[in-house]
Amino acid sequence: MTDSFGSSTVNSKTAQSLPLPDYKKIDYRGFVFVIHNTHGMLLLHCTRKPKKGPHYQLPGGHVDDFEFENAAKQYENKDTSASPTVVVNKILLEAARMGTARELFEETGMDVRAQLHRLEPVRLYKDGDGTFLENALQNKLYFFLNVTDKDFFTGTQEEDEAALTYPHGESGKHLGLKISHEHSGFMFENDPLDSIEKLAKHSGGAGAMALRMSMQPKRLKQKRTTGTPTNTGDVASVGKYQKSVPDWLPSQHQNRGFHHGLFSCCFYADDCC
């Protein structure tokens, strides 16, 4: 069985064989938009890739084999009447959620591995029919994590203080993270459009594209220029964003409308979607 993501099967000692995403051949990755309602989006600063130069990244990375196996085990006793495509997608979603939480912990010390429900799939398309994952762009899956000060380190322990990195700039300067050796620091960006620009060099610009697809462009532009959100749609503006979708967007998504508004809600509490 093959779907838009590719699939294989796994043999279990306790359940029938299940269809799986073909993780042996496809490099699946999970990334997370970490949003603090006061300070904005968490962006990791990378200076260790000379070819790209200094740039910002989303937390996340590769989904490991054991995470697909664990996701399959969790699914064993669930609905056996679901179609193979639905099973593949559900296992892929859960494995990516596990992998994203692990990568977030490894890169920042922020630990939601026991709170996977907090990683919410980012809806990139308006209308789904269950045959594809609405938070996926090619082999990358995107999640949203709303955080508060309690998810960070405050340096109350001496041993913590020595290991902590604090953000560039004044925003959230009391919030520490245990930044991995892969990164040189982090910052909060409170302007969604600036977040898109800063992510342009990360992962071939896919993160910037996913963030842009999750937004309502007209509303964000008016918020930036006038400070006043609007609920009026702008077909021309949305169309411009649709036309910028790269060729590698899966063919079954090409003609689907984009979902807008998620991150304008996250950044601006008074602008509910």
mmCIF file of C-alpha atoms in Angstrom:
data_model
loop_
_atom_site.group_PDB
_atom_site.id
_atom_site.type_symbol
_atom_site.label_atom_id
_atom_site.label_comp_id
_atom_site.label_asym_id
_atom_site.label_seq_id
_atom_site.Cartn_x
_atom_site.Cartn_y
_atom_site.Cartn_z
ATOM 1 C CA MET A 1 0.000 0.000 0.000
ATOM 2 C CA THR A 2 1.287 3.419 -0.930
ATOM 3 C CA ASP A 3 -0.160 6.850 -0.141
ATOM 4 C CA SER A 4 1.139 10.389 -0.516
ATOM 5 C CA PHE A 5 3.706 9.778 2.212
ATOM 6 C CA GLY A 6 4.715 6.230 1.247
ATOM 7 C CA SER A 7 4.096 3.295 3.570
ATOM 8 C CA SER A 8 5.356 -0.043 4.781
ATOM 9 C CA THR A 9 4.247 -2.572 7.377
ATOM 10 C CA VAL A 10 5.533 -3.482 10.813
ATOM 11 C CA ASN A 11 5.133 -6.899 12.446
ATOM 12 C CA SER A 12 4.007 -6.874 16.054
ATOM 13 C CA LYS A 13 4.016 -9.701 18.566
ATOM 14 C CA THR A 14 0.778 -8.439 20.069
ATOM 15 C CA ALA A 15 -1.232 -7.277 17.074
ATOM 16 C CA GLN A 16 -1.719 -7.691 13.380
ATOM 17 C CA SER A 17 0.655 -6.026 10.948
ATOM 18 C CA LEU A 18 -0.066 -2.349 10.531
ATOM 19 C CA PRO A 19 0.648 -0.112 7.559
ATOM 20 C CA LEU A 20 3.332 2.422 8.411
ATOM 21 C CA PRO A 21 4.821 5.498 6.809
ATOM 22 C CA ASP A 22 7.906 4.411 4.892
ATOM 23 C CA TYR A 23 10.287 5.908 7.434
ATOM 24 C CA LYS A 24 13.153 3.722 6.251
ATOM 25 C CA LYS A 25 13.220 5.608 2.965
ATOM 26 C CA ILE A 26 11.687 8.992 3.785
ATOM 27 C CA ASP A 27 13.369 11.438 6.146
ATOM 28 C CA TYR A 28 10.363 12.658 8.134
ATOM 29 C CA ARG A 29 10.878 15.713 10.312
ATOM 30 C CA GLY A 30 8.816 17.547 12.896
ATOM 31 C CA PHE A 31 9.013 21.239 13.824
ATOM 32 C CA VAL A 32 7.224 23.396 16.355
ATOM 33 C CA PHE A 33 6.095 27.015 16.465
ATOM 34 C CA VAL A 34 6.624 27.811 20.148
ATOM 35 C CA ILE A 35 4.484 30.833 21.011
ATOM 36 C CA HIS A 36 4.595 32.864 24.221
ATOM 37 C CA ASN A 37 1.531 35.106 24.270
ATOM 38 C CA THR A 38 3.518 38.025 25.702
ATOM 39 C CA HIS A 39 6.895 37.717 24.005
ATOM 40 C CA GLY A 40 6.109 36.045 20.679
ATOM 41 C CA MET A 41 7.674 33.198 18.744
ATOM 42 C CA LEU A 42 10.765 31.364 19.978
ATOM 43 C CA LEU A 43 13.491 31.268 17.314
ATOM 44 C CA LEU A 44 16.805 29.460 17.734
ATOM 45 C CA HIS A 45 19.926 31.219 16.453
ATOM 46 C CA CYS A 46 22.330 29.091 14.421
ATOM 47 C CA THR A 47 25.873 30.165 13.543
ATOM 48 C CA ARG A 48 27.346 26.715 12.972
ATOM 49 C CA LYS A 49 26.536 26.295 9.279
ATOM 50 C CA PRO A 50 29.063 28.379 7.298
ATOM 51 C CA LYS A 51 27.303 27.890 3.950
ATOM 52 C CA LYS A 52 24.085 29.465 5.245
ATOM 53 C CA GLY A 53 25.640 32.034 7.539
ATOM 54 C CA PRO A 54 23.960 33.075 10.801
ATOM 55 C CA HIS A 55 20.228 32.392 10.670
ATOM 56 C CA TYR A 56 17.221 31.472 12.785
ATOM 57 C CA GLN A 57 15.544 28.090 13.056
ATOM 58 C CA LEU A 58 12.468 26.431 14.484
ATOM 59 C CA PRO A 59 12.982 23.815 17.195
ATOM 60 C CA GLY A 60 12.646 20.339 15.721
ATOM 61 C CA GLY A 61 14.333 17.811 13.510
ATOM 62 C CA HIS A 62 14.357 14.162 12.461
ATOM 63 C CA VAL A 63 11.728 11.689 13.601
ATOM 64 C CA ASP A 64 13.586 8.562 14.724
ATOM 65 C CA ASP A 65 12.684 4.963 13.891
ATOM 66 C CA PHE A 66 11.774 4.062 17.466
ATOM 67 C CA GLU A 67 9.179 6.820 17.504
ATOM 68 C CA PHE A 68 7.371 5.281 14.541
ATOM 69 C CA GLU A 69 7.519 1.892 16.277
ATOM 70 C CA ASN A 70 6.150 3.353 19.521
ATOM 71 C CA ALA A 71 3.387 5.159 17.652
ATOM 72 C CA ALA A 72 2.421 1.903 15.922
ATOM 73 C CA LYS A 73 2.263 0.066 19.248
ATOM 74 C CA GLN A 74 -0.046 2.745 20.644
ATOM 75 C CA TYR A 75 -2.341 2.328 17.666
ATOM 76 C CA GLU A 76 -2.561 -1.486 17.844
ATOM 77 C CA ASN A 77 -5.709 -1.619 19.951
ATOM 78 C CA LYS A 78 -7.500 1.244 18.238
ATOM 79 C CA ASP A 79 -9.972 1.264 15.364
ATOM 80 C CA THR A 80 -9.089 -1.660 13.102
ATOM 81 C CA SER A 81 -11.761 -0.698 10.547
ATOM 82 C CA ALA A 82 -9.944 2.468 9.473
ATOM 83 C CA SER A 83 -8.524 2.570 5.962
ATOM 84 C CA PRO A 84 -4.783 1.978 5.498
ATOM 85 C CA THR A 85 -4.298 5.637 4.552
ATOM 86 C CA VAL A 86 -5.944 6.822 7.762
ATOM 87 C CA VAL A 87 -3.822 4.417 9.832
ATOM 88 C CA VAL A 88 -0.621 5.591 8.140
ATOM 89 C CA ASN A 89 -1.514 9.233 8.743
ATOM 90 C CA LYS A 90 -2.400 8.720 12.395
ATOM 91 C CA ILE A 91 0.822 6.839 13.096
ATOM 92 C CA LEU A 92 2.848 9.441 11.226
ATOM 93 C CA LEU A 93 1.202 12.266 13.160
ATOM 94 C CA GLU A 94 1.860 10.644 16.532
ATOM 95 C CA ALA A 95 5.445 9.681 15.666
ATOM 96 C CA ALA A 96 6.152 13.222 14.491
ATOM 97 C CA ARG A 97 4.648 14.595 17.693
ATOM 98 C CA MET A 98 6.976 12.367 19.728
ATOM 99 C CA GLY A 99 9.991 13.308 17.638
ATOM 100 C CA THR A 100 9.217 17.011 17.823
ATOM 101 C CA ALA A 101 8.892 16.904 21.608
ATOM 102 C CA ARG A 102 12.203 15.039 21.879
ATOM 103 C CA GLU A 103 14.008 17.476 19.582
ATOM 104 C CA LEU A 104 12.563 20.436 21.490
ATOM 105 C CA PHE A 105 13.919 18.959 24.720
ATOM 106 C CA GLU A 106 17.341 18.213 23.241
ATOM 107 C CA GLU A 107 17.685 21.667 21.710
ATOM 108 C CA THR A 108 16.236 23.833 24.488
ATOM 109 C CA GLY A 109 15.674 21.769 27.639
ATOM 110 C CA MET A 110 11.952 22.564 27.424
ATOM 111 C CA ASP A 111 10.224 19.290 28.226
ATOM 112 C CA VAL A 112 6.730 18.434 26.997
ATOM 113 C CA ARG A 113 7.493 14.763 26.278
ATOM 114 C CA ALA A 114 4.931 13.722 28.887
ATOM 115 C CA GLN A 115 2.454 16.325 27.606
ATOM 116 C CA LEU A 116 2.268 15.484 23.923
ATOM 117 C CA HIS A 117 -1.317 16.735 23.737
ATOM 118 C CA ARG A 118 0.088 20.260 23.986
ATOM 119 C CA LEU A 119 1.683 19.890 20.555
ATOM 120 C CA GLU A 120 -1.229 20.836 18.329
ATOM 121 C CA PRO A 121 -1.019 20.237 14.558
ATOM 122 C CA VAL A 122 -0.821 23.487 12.623
ATOM 123 C CA ARG A 123 -3.663 23.569 10.117
ATOM 124 C CA LEU A 124 -2.158 24.654 6.808
ATOM 125 C CA TYR A 125 -5.222 23.942 4.630
ATOM 126 C CA LYS A 126 -8.821 25.001 5.095
ATOM 127 C CA ASP A 127 -10.697 21.860 4.168
ATOM 128 C CA GLY A 128 -9.459 18.343 4.666
ATOM 129 C CA ASP A 129 -11.169 15.057 3.899
ATOM 130 C CA GLY A 130 -9.083 12.839 6.172
ATOM 131 C CA THR A 131 -6.868 11.471 3.413
ATOM 132 C CA PHE A 132 -3.926 13.758 4.117
ATOM 133 C CA LEU A 133 -2.319 15.472 7.106
ATOM 134 C CA GLU A 134 -3.214 19.142 7.239
ATOM 135 C CA ASN A 135 -0.022 20.053 9.100
ATOM 136 C CA ALA A 136 2.354 18.475 6.562
ATOM 137 C CA LEU A 137 4.461 20.073 3.858
ATOM 138 C CA GLN A 138 6.230 17.359 1.912
ATOM 139 C CA ASN A 139 8.045 15.306 4.590
ATOM 140 C CA LYS A 140 7.824 17.963 7.325
ATOM 141 C CA LEU A 141 5.076 18.165 9.952
ATOM 142 C CA TYR A 142 4.403 21.355 11.908
ATOM 143 C CA PHE A 143 2.996 21.804 15.396
ATOM 144 C CA PHE A 144 2.008 24.701 17.619
ATOM 145 C CA LEU A 145 2.963 24.915 21.300
ATOM 146 C CA ASN A 146 1.589 27.687 23.484
ATOM 147 C CA VAL A 147 3.953 28.296 26.423
ATOM 148 C CA THR A 148 4.118 30.400 29.569
ATOM 149 C CA ASP A 149 6.947 31.440 31.867
ATOM 150 C CA LYS A 150 6.532 28.126 33.698
ATOM 151 C CA ASP A 151 7.861 26.233 30.671
ATOM 152 C CA PHE A 152 11.220 28.017 30.912
ATOM 153 C CA PHE A 153 14.045 28.007 33.448
ATOM 154 C CA THR A 154 14.410 30.939 35.805
ATOM 155 C CA GLY A 155 17.862 30.189 37.232
ATOM 156 C CA THR A 156 16.649 29.580 40.773
ATOM 157 C CA GLN A 157 19.152 26.762 41.198
ATOM 158 C CA GLU A 158 22.878 27.530 41.013
ATOM 159 C CA GLU A 159 23.523 24.540 38.806
ATOM 160 C CA ASP A 160 20.725 25.670 36.500
ATOM 161 C CA GLU A 161 22.043 29.206 36.204
ATOM 162 C CA ALA A 162 25.420 28.049 34.910
ATOM 163 C CA ALA A 163 23.804 26.026 32.136
ATOM 164 C CA LEU A 164 21.222 28.588 31.030
ATOM 165 C CA THR A 165 21.133 30.846 28.004
ATOM 166 C CA TYR A 166 18.906 33.914 28.003
ATOM 167 C CA PRO A 167 17.313 35.488 24.904
ATOM 168 C CA HIS A 168 18.866 38.151 22.738
ATOM 169 C CA GLY A 169 17.187 41.505 23.356
ATOM 170 C CA GLU A 170 14.963 42.702 26.166
ATOM 171 C CA SER A 171 11.863 40.613 25.491
ATOM 172 C CA GLY A 172 11.617 37.699 27.919
ATOM 173 C CA LYS A 173 15.103 38.356 29.263
ATOM 174 C CA HIS A 174 14.257 36.548 32.524
ATOM 175 C CA LEU A 175 13.438 33.295 30.696
ATOM 176 C CA GLY A 176 16.262 30.800 30.316
ATOM 177 C CA LEU A 177 16.762 27.707 28.197
ATOM 178 C CA LYS A 178 19.382 24.964 28.069
ATOM 179 C CA ILE A 179 20.488 25.585 24.508
ATOM 180 C CA SER A 180 22.252 22.696 22.769
ATOM 181 C CA HIS A 181 25.673 22.972 21.145
ATOM 182 C CA GLU A 182 23.951 23.126 17.749
ATOM 183 C CA HIS A 183 22.762 26.665 18.442
ATOM 184 C CA SER A 184 24.330 29.846 19.751
ATOM 185 C CA GLY A 185 21.267 31.357 21.393
ATOM 186 C CA PHE A 186 17.628 32.264 20.901
ATOM 187 C CA MET A 187 15.253 35.180 20.667
ATOM 188 C CA PHE A 188 11.560 36.019 20.775
ATOM 189 C CA GLU A 189 10.002 37.592 17.700
ATOM 190 C CA ASN A 190 6.687 39.324 18.328
ATOM 191 C CA ASP A 191 5.945 40.213 14.709
ATOM 192 C CA PRO A 192 4.666 37.252 12.645
ATOM 193 C CA LEU A 193 5.824 38.754 9.338
ATOM 194 C CA ASP A 194 9.321 39.302 10.702
ATOM 195 C CA SER A 195 9.270 35.681 11.893
ATOM 196 C CA ILE A 196 8.677 34.600 8.304
ATOM 197 C CA GLU A 197 11.632 36.654 7.105
ATOM 198 C CA LYS A 198 13.925 35.301 9.804
ATOM 199 C CA LEU A 199 13.052 31.695 8.934
ATOM 200 C CA ALA A 200 13.786 32.081 5.227
ATOM 201 C CA LYS A 201 17.133 30.258 5.422
ATOM 202 C CA HIS A 202 15.936 27.381 7.592
ATOM 203 C CA SER A 203 15.162 24.030 5.975
ATOM 204 C CA GLY A 204 14.957 25.481 2.505
ATOM 205 C CA GLY A 205 12.397 28.060 3.614
ATOM 206 C CA ALA A 206 9.786 25.388 4.375
ATOM 207 C CA GLY A 207 9.183 26.674 7.911
ATOM 208 C CA ALA A 208 8.637 30.191 6.603
ATOM 209 C CA MET A 209 6.197 28.817 4.031
ATOM 210 C CA ALA A 210 4.270 26.829 6.651
ATOM 211 C CA LEU A 211 4.034 29.855 8.930
ATOM 212 C CA ARG A 212 2.844 32.030 6.068
ATOM 213 C CA MET A 213 0.234 29.438 5.056
ATOM 214 C CA SER A 214 -1.166 29.408 8.601
ATOM 215 C CA MET A 215 -1.833 33.151 8.594
ATOM 216 C CA GLN A 216 -4.404 35.572 7.230
ATOM 217 C CA PRO A 217 -2.088 38.001 5.371
ATOM 218 C CA LYS A 218 -4.477 40.967 5.179
ATOM 219 C CA ARG A 219 -5.144 40.925 8.906
ATOM 220 C CA LEU A 220 -1.472 40.770 9.805
ATOM 221 C CA LYS A 221 -0.562 43.611 7.448
ATOM 222 C CA GLN A 222 -3.241 45.877 8.898
ATOM 223 C CA LYS A 223 -2.184 44.982 12.428
ATOM 224 C CA ARG A 224 1.381 45.991 11.622
ATOM 225 C CA THR A 225 0.499 49.281 9.889
ATOM 226 C CA THR A 226 -2.507 50.514 11.844
ATOM 227 C CA GLY A 227 -2.615 48.490 15.053
ATOM 228 C CA THR A 228 -6.198 47.521 14.241
ATOM 229 C CA PRO A 229 -7.105 43.999 13.123
ATOM 230 C CA THR A 230 -9.758 43.395 10.521
ATOM 231 C CA ASN A 231 -12.038 40.463 9.804
ATOM 232 C CA THR A 232 -12.433 41.439 6.163
ATOM 233 C CA GLY A 233 -10.918 38.947 3.735
ATOM 234 C CA ASP A 234 -8.683 40.039 0.892
ATOM 235 C CA VAL A 235 -8.896 37.625 -2.016
ATOM 236 C CA ALA A 236 -6.057 39.282 -3.910
ATOM 237 C CA SER A 237 -3.739 39.097 -0.920
ATOM 238 C CA VAL A 238 -4.579 35.471 -0.223
ATOM 239 C CA GLY A 239 -4.145 34.671 -3.910
ATOM 240 C CA LYS A 240 -0.652 36.102 -3.879
ATOM 241 C CA TYR A 241 0.286 33.731 -1.086
ATOM 242 C CA GLN A 242 -1.287 30.771 -2.859
ATOM 243 C CA LYS A 243 0.689 31.483 -6.022
ATOM 244 C CA SER A 244 3.937 31.427 -4.048
ATOM 245 C CA VAL A 245 3.525 27.767 -3.090
ATOM 246 C CA PRO A 246 6.616 25.897 -4.345
ATOM 247 C CA ASP A 247 6.446 23.059 -6.851
ATOM 248 C CA TRP A 248 7.253 20.461 -4.202
ATOM 249 C CA LEU A 249 3.931 20.943 -2.438
ATOM 250 C CA PRO A 250 2.230 17.504 -2.676
ATOM 251 C CA SER A 251 0.008 17.338 -5.744
ATOM 252 C CA GLN A 252 -3.142 16.513 -3.782
ATOM 253 C CA HIS A 253 -2.749 19.837 -1.912
ATOM 254 C CA GLN A 254 -2.192 22.095 -4.909
ATOM 255 C CA ASN A 255 -5.816 23.082 -5.374
ATOM 256 C CA ARG A 256 -6.855 23.229 -1.724
ATOM 257 C CA GLY A 257 -7.428 26.554 0.004
ATOM 258 C CA PHE A 258 -5.137 27.675 2.803
ATOM 259 C CA HIS A 259 -6.277 28.010 6.386
ATOM 260 C CA HIS A 260 -5.555 31.435 7.856
ATOM 261 C CA GLY A 261 -5.527 33.101 11.235
ATOM 262 C CA LEU A 262 -3.895 30.693 13.696
ATOM 263 C CA PHE A 263 -0.799 32.685 14.496
ATOM 264 C CA SER A 264 -2.471 36.069 14.378
ATOM 265 C CA CYS A 265 -4.588 34.711 17.231
ATOM 266 C CA CYS A 266 -1.519 33.477 19.086
ATOM 267 C CA PHE A 267 0.365 36.736 18.750
ATOM 268 C CA TYR A 268 -2.577 39.058 19.330
ATOM 269 C CA ALA A 269 -4.946 37.978 22.082
ATOM 270 C CA ASP A 270 -7.514 40.616 21.022
ATOM 271 C CA ASP A 271 -7.685 39.236 17.483
ATOM 272 C CA CYS A 272 -9.653 36.024 17.803
ATOM 273 C CA CYS A 273 -10.250 33.837 14.763
#
